[in-house]
Every structure is written in C-alpha cells, then in structure tokens.
Coordinates of C-alpha atoms in Angstrom, one line a residue:
X1 CA -52.4 131.9 -93.3
X2 CA -52.0 133.2 -89.8
X3 CA -51.9 129.5 -87.8
X4 CA -48.6 128.7 -89.8
X5 CA -47.4 132.0 -89.1
X6 CA -47.4 132.6 -85.5
X7 CA -44.0 133.3 -84.9
X8 CA -44.3 136.7 -85.8
X9 CA -47.0 137.8 -83.1
X10 CA -45.0 135.5 -80.3
X11 CA -41.4 137.2 -81.3
X12 CA -41.7 140.0 -84.0
X13 CA -44.8 141.8 -81.7
X14 CA -42.9 142.0 -78.4
X15 CA -39.2 142.4 -80.1
X16 CA -40.4 145.9 -81.8
X17 CA -41.4 147.3 -79.1
X18 CA -39.4 146.1 -77.1
X19 CA -36.8 148.1 -79.1
X20 CA -39.3 150.9 -80.0
X21 CA -39.6 151.9 -76.1
X22 CA -35.7 150.9 -75.6
X23 CA -34.5 153.9 -78.0
X24 CA -36.6 156.3 -76.7
X25 CA -35.1 155.2 -73.8
X26 CA -31.7 155.9 -75.3
X27 CA -31.8 158.3 -77.7
X28 CA -34.0 160.3 -76.0
X29 CA -30.8 162.1 -74.1
X30 CA -30.7 163.8 -77.3
X31 CA -33.7 165.7 -77.1
X32 CA -34.4 165.8 -73.2
X33 CA -30.5 167.5 -73.6
X34 CA -32.0 170.7 -75.7
X35 CA -33.7 171.7 -73.1
X36 CA -32.6 175.0 -70.4
X37 CA -34.1 173.3 -67.8
X38 CA -32.8 170.7 -68.1
X39 CA -29.2 171.8 -68.6
X40 CA -29.5 174.6 -65.4
X41 CA -31.0 171.6 -62.8
X42 CA -27.9 169.4 -63.6
X43 CA -25.5 172.6 -63.8
X44 CA -24.6 172.1 -67.3
X45 CA -23.1 175.5 -67.7
X46 CA -19.7 176.9 -68.6
X47 CA -16.9 176.4 -71.1
X48 CA -16.4 172.6 -70.7
X49 CA -20.6 172.1 -71.5
X50 CA -20.5 170.5 -74.6
X51 CA -18.0 167.9 -73.7
X52 CA -20.0 167.2 -70.3
X53 CA -23.1 166.4 -72.1
X54 CA -20.8 164.4 -74.0
X55 CA -20.2 162.7 -71.3
X56 CA -23.5 161.3 -70.2
X57 CA -23.6 159.6 -73.4
X58 CA -19.6 158.2 -72.9
X59 CA -20.7 157.0 -69.3
X60 CA -24.4 154.9 -70.8
X61 CA -22.0 153.3 -74.1
X62 CA -19.1 152.3 -72.2
X63 CA -21.5 150.3 -69.6
X64 CA -23.7 149.4 -72.4
X65 CA -21.0 147.6 -74.1
X66 CA -19.4 145.9 -71.4
X67 CA -22.2 144.4 -70.0
X68 CA -22.9 142.7 -74.5
X69 CA -20.3 140.5 -73.5
X70 CA -21.8 139.4 -69.6
X71 CA -25.1 139.3 -71.5
X72 CA -24.7 137.1 -74.0
X73 CA -23.2 134.4 -72.2
X74 CA -26.0 134.8 -69.4
X75 CA -28.7 134.7 -72.8
X76 CA -27.2 131.4 -73.6
X77 CA -27.4 129.7 -70.0
X78 CA -30.7 131.6 -68.8
X79 CA -32.4 132.0 -72.0
X80 CA -33.8 135.4 -74.7
X81 CA -37.4 135.2 -72.2
X82 CA -35.5 135.5 -68.7
X83 CA -32.7 137.7 -69.8
X84 CA -35.0 140.0 -70.9
X85 CA -37.4 140.6 -68.4
X86 CA -34.7 140.9 -66.0
X87 CA -33.1 143.5 -68.2
X88 CA -36.0 145.5 -68.3
X89 CA -36.9 145.3 -64.4
X90 CA -33.5 146.8 -64.5
X91 CA -33.7 149.9 -66.9
X92 CA -37.6 151.1 -65.4
X93 CA -35.5 151.3 -62.0
X94 CA -33.0 154.0 -64.1
X95 CA -36.4 155.6 -65.3
X96 CA -37.6 156.5 -62.7
X97 CA -34.0 157.5 -60.6
X98 CA -33.2 159.5 -63.9
X99 CA -36.6 161.0 -63.1
X100 CA -35.9 162.2 -59.6
X101 CA -31.9 163.3 -60.6
X102 CA -31.2 166.7 -59.3
X103 CA -27.4 166.3 -59.5
X104 CA -25.1 165.9 -63.1
X105 CA -23.0 162.8 -60.6
X106 CA -26.6 161.4 -60.0
X107 CA -27.6 161.5 -63.7
X108 CA -24.6 159.8 -64.6
X109 CA -25.2 156.4 -62.2
X110 CA -28.3 156.5 -63.7
X111 CA -27.1 156.0 -67.7
X112 CA -24.6 153.8 -66.5
X113 CA -26.5 151.6 -64.9
X114 CA -29.3 152.1 -67.4
X115 CA -26.5 150.9 -70.5
X116 CA -25.9 148.1 -68.2
X117 CA -29.7 147.4 -67.7
X118 CA -30.4 147.5 -71.7
X119 CA -27.1 145.3 -72.5
X120 CA -29.0 142.6 -73.4
X121 CA -31.2 143.8 -76.5
X122 CA -28.8 142.5 -79.3
X123 CA -28.1 139.7 -77.3
X124 CA -31.9 139.3 -76.7
X125 CA -33.2 139.9 -80.2
X126 CA -30.4 138.1 -82.1
X127 CA -31.2 134.6 -79.6
X128 CA -34.9 135.5 -80.9
X129 CA -34.6 135.4 -84.3
X130 CA -31.5 132.5 -84.2
X131 CA -33.8 130.2 -82.8
X132 CA -37.7 131.0 -84.2
X133 CA -37.3 131.9 -87.7
X134 CA -36.1 130.1 -90.6
X135 CA -32.5 131.6 -91.9
X136 CA -34.3 132.1 -95.6
X137 CA -36.2 135.0 -94.1
X138 CA -33.2 136.5 -91.1
X139 CA -33.7 139.8 -93.2
X140 CA -37.1 140.1 -93.1
X141 CA -37.1 138.7 -89.1
X142 CA -34.4 141.2 -88.4
X143 CA -36.1 144.3 -89.9
X144 CA -39.5 143.4 -88.2
X145 CA -37.4 144.8 -84.7
X146 CA -34.9 147.0 -85.9
X147 CA -37.6 148.9 -87.3
X148 CA -38.7 149.5 -83.7
X149 CA -35.0 150.4 -83.1
X150 CA -35.9 153.7 -85.8
X151 CA -39.4 154.1 -85.3
X152 CA -39.3 154.4 -81.5
X153 CA -37.1 157.8 -81.7
X154 CA -38.9 159.1 -84.9
X155 CA -42.2 159.2 -83.1
X156 CA -39.7 159.7 -79.3
X157 CA -38.6 163.1 -80.7
X158 CA -42.2 164.5 -81.0
X159 CA -43.4 162.5 -77.8
X160 CA -40.5 164.0 -75.6
X161 CA -40.5 167.6 -76.6
X162 CA -44.4 167.3 -76.0
X163 CA -44.1 166.0 -72.9
X164 CA -41.3 168.5 -71.9
X165 CA -43.1 171.8 -73.3
X166 CA -46.4 170.5 -71.3
X167 CA -44.9 168.5 -68.1
X168 CA -41.3 168.5 -66.8
X169 CA -38.3 166.7 -68.4
X170 CA -38.4 164.9 -65.3
X171 CA -42.0 163.9 -66.4
X172 CA -40.1 162.6 -69.6
X173 CA -38.4 159.5 -67.6
X174 CA -41.3 158.2 -66.0
X175 CA -43.6 158.5 -68.4
X176 CA -40.6 156.1 -70.2
X177 CA -40.7 153.8 -67.4
X178 CA -44.3 153.3 -67.6
X179 CA -44.2 152.6 -70.9
X180 CA -41.7 149.7 -70.0
X181 CA -43.7 148.4 -66.9
X182 CA -47.0 148.2 -68.2
X183 CA -46.3 147.0 -71.6
X184 CA -43.2 145.7 -72.7
X185 CA -42.5 143.1 -69.5
X186 CA -46.4 141.9 -70.1
X187 CA -45.9 140.8 -73.8
X188 CA -42.1 139.0 -72.7
X189 CA -44.0 137.0 -70.0
X190 CA -47.4 136.3 -72.2
X191 CA -46.2 136.1 -75.4
X192 CA -42.6 134.7 -75.9
X193 CA -41.0 131.5 -75.2
X194 CA -37.4 130.6 -75.3
X195 CA -38.2 128.6 -78.5
X196 CA -40.8 127.5 -80.1
X197 CA -40.5 123.8 -79.1
X198 CA -41.4 125.3 -76.2
X199 CA -45.1 127.1 -76.6
X200 CA -48.1 125.5 -77.3
X201 CA -49.4 128.2 -79.5
X202 CA -47.5 126.6 -82.7
X203 CA -48.4 124.6 -84.6
X204 CA -46.1 121.4 -85.8
X205 CA -45.9 122.8 -89.6
X206 CA -44.9 126.1 -88.5
X207 CA -42.1 124.4 -86.7
X208 CA -41.1 122.4 -89.3
X209 CA -40.4 125.6 -91.7
X210 CA -38.3 126.7 -88.7
X211 CA -36.3 124.1 -88.3
X212 CA -36.5 123.6 -92.0
X213 CA -32.4 123.8 -93.4
X214 CA -30.4 124.1 -96.7
X215 CA -26.9 123.3 -97.8
X216 CA -26.1 127.4 -97.0
X217 CA -27.3 125.8 -93.3
X218 CA -24.9 123.5 -93.1
X219 CA -22.2 126.1 -93.8
X220 CA -23.0 127.9 -91.1
X221 CA -23.0 125.3 -88.5
X222 CA -18.6 126.5 -87.7
X223 CA -18.0 128.4 -85.1
X224 CA -18.9 132.3 -85.8
X225 CA -14.7 133.1 -83.9
X226 CA -13.4 131.3 -86.4
X227 CA -14.7 132.9 -89.6
X228 CA -13.2 135.6 -90.9
X229 CA -15.5 137.9 -92.1
X230 CA -17.1 138.5 -89.2
X231 CA -14.2 140.0 -87.4
X232 CA -14.5 142.0 -90.6
X233 CA -18.6 142.7 -89.7
X234 CA -17.1 143.5 -86.1
X235 CA -14.9 146.2 -87.2
X236 CA -17.7 147.4 -89.7
X237 CA -20.0 147.7 -86.7
X238 CA -17.2 149.6 -84.8
X239 CA -17.4 152.5 -87.3
X240 CA -21.0 152.2 -87.9
X241 CA -21.5 153.0 -83.7
X242 CA -19.0 155.6 -84.1
X243 CA -20.7 157.3 -86.9
X244 CA -24.0 156.6 -85.4
X245 CA -24.0 157.8 -81.7
X246 CA -21.7 160.8 -83.1
X247 CA -24.8 161.9 -85.8
X248 CA -27.5 161.0 -83.4
X249 CA -26.9 162.1 -79.7
X250 CA -25.8 165.9 -81.5
X251 CA -28.3 166.4 -84.4
X252 CA -30.5 168.1 -82.6
X253 CA -28.1 170.4 -80.9
X254 CA -26.6 170.5 -84.5
X255 CA -29.8 172.1 -85.9
X256 CA -30.8 174.1 -83.0
X257 CA -27.4 175.8 -82.0
X258 CA -25.4 175.1 -85.2
X259 CA -28.3 175.6 -88.0
X260 CA -30.3 177.6 -86.2
X261 CA -33.1 175.8 -85.8
X262 CA -36.4 176.5 -83.4
X263 CA -37.3 173.8 -81.3
X264 CA -40.7 173.2 -83.5
X265 CA -37.7 172.5 -86.4
X266 CA -35.5 170.4 -85.3
X267 CA -38.2 168.2 -83.7
X268 CA -38.9 167.8 -86.9
X269 CA -35.5 167.3 -88.8
X270 CA -34.7 164.5 -86.2
X271 CA -38.1 162.5 -86.1
X272 CA -37.6 162.9 -90.6
X273 CA -33.6 161.4 -89.6
X274 CA -34.3 158.4 -87.9
X275 CA -37.7 157.7 -90.1
X276 CA -34.5 158.1 -93.1
X277 CA -33.0 155.2 -90.8
X278 CA -36.3 153.6 -90.7
X279 CA -36.6 153.5 -94.5
X280 CA -32.5 152.3 -95.4
X281 CA -33.5 149.3 -92.4
X282 CA -36.7 148.2 -94.6
X283 CA -34.8 148.3 -98.1
X284 CA -31.7 146.4 -96.9
X285 CA -33.9 143.9 -95.3
X286 CA -36.0 143.0 -98.8
X287 CA -32.5 143.4 -100.9
X288 CA -30.5 141.3 -98.6
X289 CA -32.8 138.5 -99.1
X290 CA -33.1 139.6 -102.9
X291 CA -29.6 139.7 -103.5
X292 CA -27.7 137.6 -100.8
X293 CA -24.9 140.6 -101.2
X294 CA -24.9 142.0 -97.5
X295 CA -21.3 142.9 -97.4
X296 CA -21.7 144.9 -101.1
X297 CA -24.6 147.1 -99.3
X298 CA -22.6 147.9 -96.7
X299 CA -19.9 149.1 -98.6
X300 CA -22.1 151.2 -100.7
X301 CA -23.3 152.1 -97.2
X302 CA -20.6 153.4 -95.6
X303 CA -19.4 155.1 -99.0
X304 CA -22.9 157.3 -98.8
X305 CA -22.4 158.4 -95.4
X306 CA -19.4 159.9 -96.4
X307 CA -21.1 161.6 -99.8
X308 CA -23.9 163.0 -97.1
X309 CA -21.4 164.3 -94.6
X310 CA -19.6 165.6 -96.8
X311 CA -22.2 168.1 -98.5
X312 CA -23.8 168.8 -94.6
X313 CA -21.0 171.5 -94.7
X314 CA -20.9 173.4 -97.5
X315 CA -24.4 173.1 -97.9
X316 CA -25.6 177.1 -98.1
X317 CA -29.1 176.0 -97.2
X318 CA -30.0 174.8 -93.1
X319 CA -32.6 172.7 -94.3
X320 CA -30.2 170.8 -97.2
X321 CA -27.1 170.3 -94.1
X322 CA -30.3 169.1 -91.8
X323 CA -31.6 166.5 -93.9
X324 CA -27.5 165.2 -95.0
X325 CA -27.3 164.9 -91.4
X326 CA -30.0 162.8 -91.1
X327 CA -29.2 161.2 -94.5
X328 CA -25.7 160.1 -93.5
X329 CA -27.4 158.8 -90.1
X330 CA -30.0 156.8 -91.6
X331 CA -27.3 154.9 -94.3
X332 CA -25.9 154.2 -90.6
X333 CA -28.9 152.4 -89.8
X334 CA -28.9 150.2 -92.7
X335 CA -25.5 149.0 -91.9
X336 CA -26.2 148.5 -88.0
X337 CA -29.4 146.2 -89.4
X338 CA -26.8 144.4 -92.0
X339 CA -24.6 143.9 -89.0
X340 CA -27.1 142.3 -86.6
X341 CA -28.4 140.2 -90.1
X342 CA -24.4 138.9 -89.7
X343 CA -25.0 138.1 -86.4
X344 CA -27.3 135.3 -87.2
X345 CA -25.8 134.4 -90.7
X346 CA -22.3 133.9 -88.8
X347 CA -23.5 132.0 -85.7
X348 CA -25.5 128.9 -84.6
X349 CA -29.1 128.9 -82.6
X350 CA -26.6 128.1 -79.8
X351 CA -24.2 130.6 -80.1
X352 CA -26.1 133.2 -81.0
X353 CA -26.3 135.0 -78.0
X354 CA -22.6 135.6 -77.5
X355 CA -21.9 136.5 -81.3
X356 CA -24.2 139.0 -80.7
X357 CA -22.9 139.7 -77.2
X358 CA -19.6 140.8 -78.9
X359 CA -20.9 142.7 -81.8
X360 CA -23.0 144.7 -78.9
X361 CA -19.8 145.5 -77.7
X362 CA -18.5 147.6 -80.8
X363 CA -21.2 150.0 -79.1
X364 CA -18.4 151.3 -76.8
X365 CA -17.6 153.5 -79.9
X366 CA -20.4 155.5 -79.8
X367 CA -19.3 156.9 -76.6
X368 CA -16.3 157.7 -77.4
X369 CA -17.5 159.7 -80.3
X370 CA -20.0 161.4 -78.4
X371 CA -17.9 162.9 -75.8
X372 CA -15.0 163.8 -79.5
X373 CA -17.1 165.4 -80.5
X374 CA -18.2 167.6 -77.7
X375 CA -14.4 168.1 -77.2
X376 CA -13.5 169.3 -80.6
X377 CA -16.6 171.8 -80.3
X378 CA -15.1 173.2 -77.2
X379 CA -12.1 173.4 -79.1
X380 CA -13.4 175.3 -81.4
X381 CA -15.4 177.9 -80.1
X382 CA -18.4 176.1 -80.7
X383 CA -18.2 174.5 -84.8
X384 CA -19.2 171.3 -85.7
X385 CA -16.6 171.3 -88.5
X386 CA -14.1 169.3 -87.5
X387 CA -16.6 167.0 -86.0
X388 CA -18.1 166.4 -89.0
X389 CA -14.8 165.7 -91.0
X390 CA -13.8 163.5 -87.9
X391 CA -16.7 160.7 -88.8
X392 CA -16.2 161.6 -92.9
X393 CA -13.0 159.8 -92.2
X394 CA -14.6 157.2 -90.5
X395 CA -17.0 156.1 -92.7
X396 CA -14.3 156.1 -95.4
X397 CA -12.0 153.5 -93.0
X398 CA -15.7 151.4 -93.0
X399 CA -15.9 150.7 -96.5
X400 CA -12.7 149.7 -96.5
X401 CA -12.7 147.1 -94.6
X402 CA -16.3 145.5 -96.1
X403 CA -14.0 145.5 -99.4
X404 CA -12.3 142.6 -97.7
X405 CA -15.5 140.7 -97.6
X406 CA -16.6 141.1 -101.6
X407 CA -14.6 138.7 -103.1
X408 CA -15.7 135.1 -101.4
X409 CA -19.7 137.1 -100.8
X410 CA -19.0 136.9 -104.6
X411 CA -18.4 133.5 -105.0
X412 CA -20.5 132.2 -103.0
X413 CA -23.2 133.8 -104.8
X414 CA -21.9 132.3 -107.5
X415 CA -22.1 128.9 -105.9
X416 CA -26.1 129.5 -104.7
X417 CA -26.9 129.8 -108.1
X418 CA -25.4 127.4 -109.7
X419 CA -26.8 124.7 -106.7
X420 CA -30.6 126.2 -107.9

C-alpha cells in the first residue's frame, strides 16, 4: 500500500513542515510582542504603542500579499521546488536580521523582507497539490499541509514562551532560522520534485492514479479567472484574512491586558485557539470531500464566527471569552482551508500558481485589520470592544458573499449524484 502512496511522503510531509515552521515565523510575533523586554528594546511605549505594534503586522502582510502576485507568476515558470528553496533562503536570513534588530525601524525592515520571502508559500503549496494529487482527494491533500499551518503556532506559542523565559526574545528568531536551514531546505532538496513524472521513486501505478480524470476535472479546465465563483472565494478570502489576522495577532495581548491572564494562561489559551483552527481544518477536509458543498460550509463558518465574537464581548468569564475568541479564529481557519481547496478546484496544474498567487494577495487585509484594531484600541482607551464589533460586521459580510455561490454548487452536486 505504501508503494503506491509515496506522494504523501514526498510532498505532504515537506509542505507540512514548510507551514509548521513558517507559521511560527509569521505568527510568533503575536506572542513575542507581549514580552516587556522586546517592547522596551524596540521603543514600543507611549500612547500610540498599540498602533505601532499593529504596524509590525501591517508592513509584513502588505509585502506578503504583494509578493504573492510576483511568486504566482514565477512559480509557473520556475517550478514549485526551486521557488520554495529560494523563498526559504530569504526568510532564513530575515529571521537572523530580526534577532539582531536594536531599533523599531530595523525590525520593520526585517518583517517587510520576511513578507517578500514567505509570499511564495500559498503558490508553492497550491502548485504541489495541483500537480501531485488526484482531484478526488484534494480535501485530504490540502488538510495535510494546512494542518502544519495551525499546529505550528499551537506548539509555537509554548516553544516561544519557553525560549523567551529561559533565554531572550532574540534567541527565538535565531532558533527559528535554524529550523528553516536544517529541516525545511533539506526536505525540499532531497524529497520533492516539481512533478510526479520527474520523481524516480514513484511507481507507474501511483502516477496513473494521480493523472486519472473524471467529468468534474474536465469542467475545471476553463480559465479560473472566468469563473465567477473564484471571485466570490477571493472576496471571502479578503474578509477571512481581515478576521484571522486581526484575531490571531491581537489574541495574546487581549488575553493579558483585557482579560487579565498571566503568561501561563495566555500561552495555554493561545495554543488551544490554534488547535481549534486545526480541528476545523480537519473537519472541513473530510466534509468537503464527503458533501461536495464547500461553499455552504464556508457560509456556515462565517455565521459561527460572528456568533463566537458577539458572545466574547458579553461573556462574564475571562476563560469563556478567551475560548470564544479562539473558536472564532478556528472557524476562520476552516474558511482558509476551503479557500485553498477552491484554488485547485477552479484552476489547472498549469495555472495553479497564478490562481494561488492572486488568492494570496488577499492577505493584505490582515495587515489593515491588525493596524486598525491597534488604532481603535488606542482611541478607545485600551478597550477591545470596538475592534471586536468591527470583526463581527466583517463576518456577516463574508456570509453574504458566499450566499451567491450556493445555488450553482447545489446544482453541481445534483448533477454529480445523477451521473454516479
């Protein structure tokens, strides 16, 4: 059985760790920015402190989003393997640069370059999945690497708190650079190839299965840019990025400063929140293949997010409020997974990189969310209520966007059932 399933070793494992360590690099700042020594070293003090903290994520996500467009074109020319290695080299250097930063401005520059390097993550993953897996297993294939997207920060919160407590905030960045240099880059060098046809370890039987097509595959061969549902997903992803970054970046600070958690409690709630996201991803990976109704699932997830956020405002218990924020973040993790599934569904192996790059551009909204939440908090005297209300409104907009895709999705499911 293993001899005909090596694609899971050659591709799923490298991109799992690709995202596992990449998300610690990307989202670890949410934990590091609660460290008093870090704030003092970079001069993050004064009445505009929250806005300046929000700017750290803003500059990262803007460069990350813009570079997705660049990488999406390059990857279709250069190949997923070479693009991944190049990007990993860039962000390894930026981790070292961040650890050496002694001014706020220098740290901002490191985050901008990190965004440029990490911008290839979604295109690389989309390209590998599109080229290496049969379309009947896209949900499980996507879940295999998006699992790393959420398990990384879940364990990363524990790792970073320990490193900062025992060493220093700078050591956290140096250790993250080592993860990329000694784990991620060797995996892409020795395990992956751009296409299954290029890999000497793949059997003819497995290759035949990967290339097996059906009627639904033929329907997806048109250009993704001409499918209105792709643009609905694109709008939904704009909103999901706004929500996910806003919650995840500010969650540790919210727990410590608004709900009075100590570092230990903050660490635990933050880790559990990322595990919520992982559970939503696994459930969506299974249900999307089972029901063939990913748009309906995304609609429900946006509604759940609005409900969780609303209860977080009125919850009398700090623990319940923190868990509600974590569940809201988890629901958006499910939306992120479904959005990446749509990338592959609405594109071909030849256009998957560009489709993913254009979708990855939506991360730019995460930067705006982080900065606006910081600005609103400064303007409201440290309260998070106005920021959370803003996120509730965004959740309802996401729900409305996906409603326009439900009718056609239901019709496709009926046609599929009739065909089988």
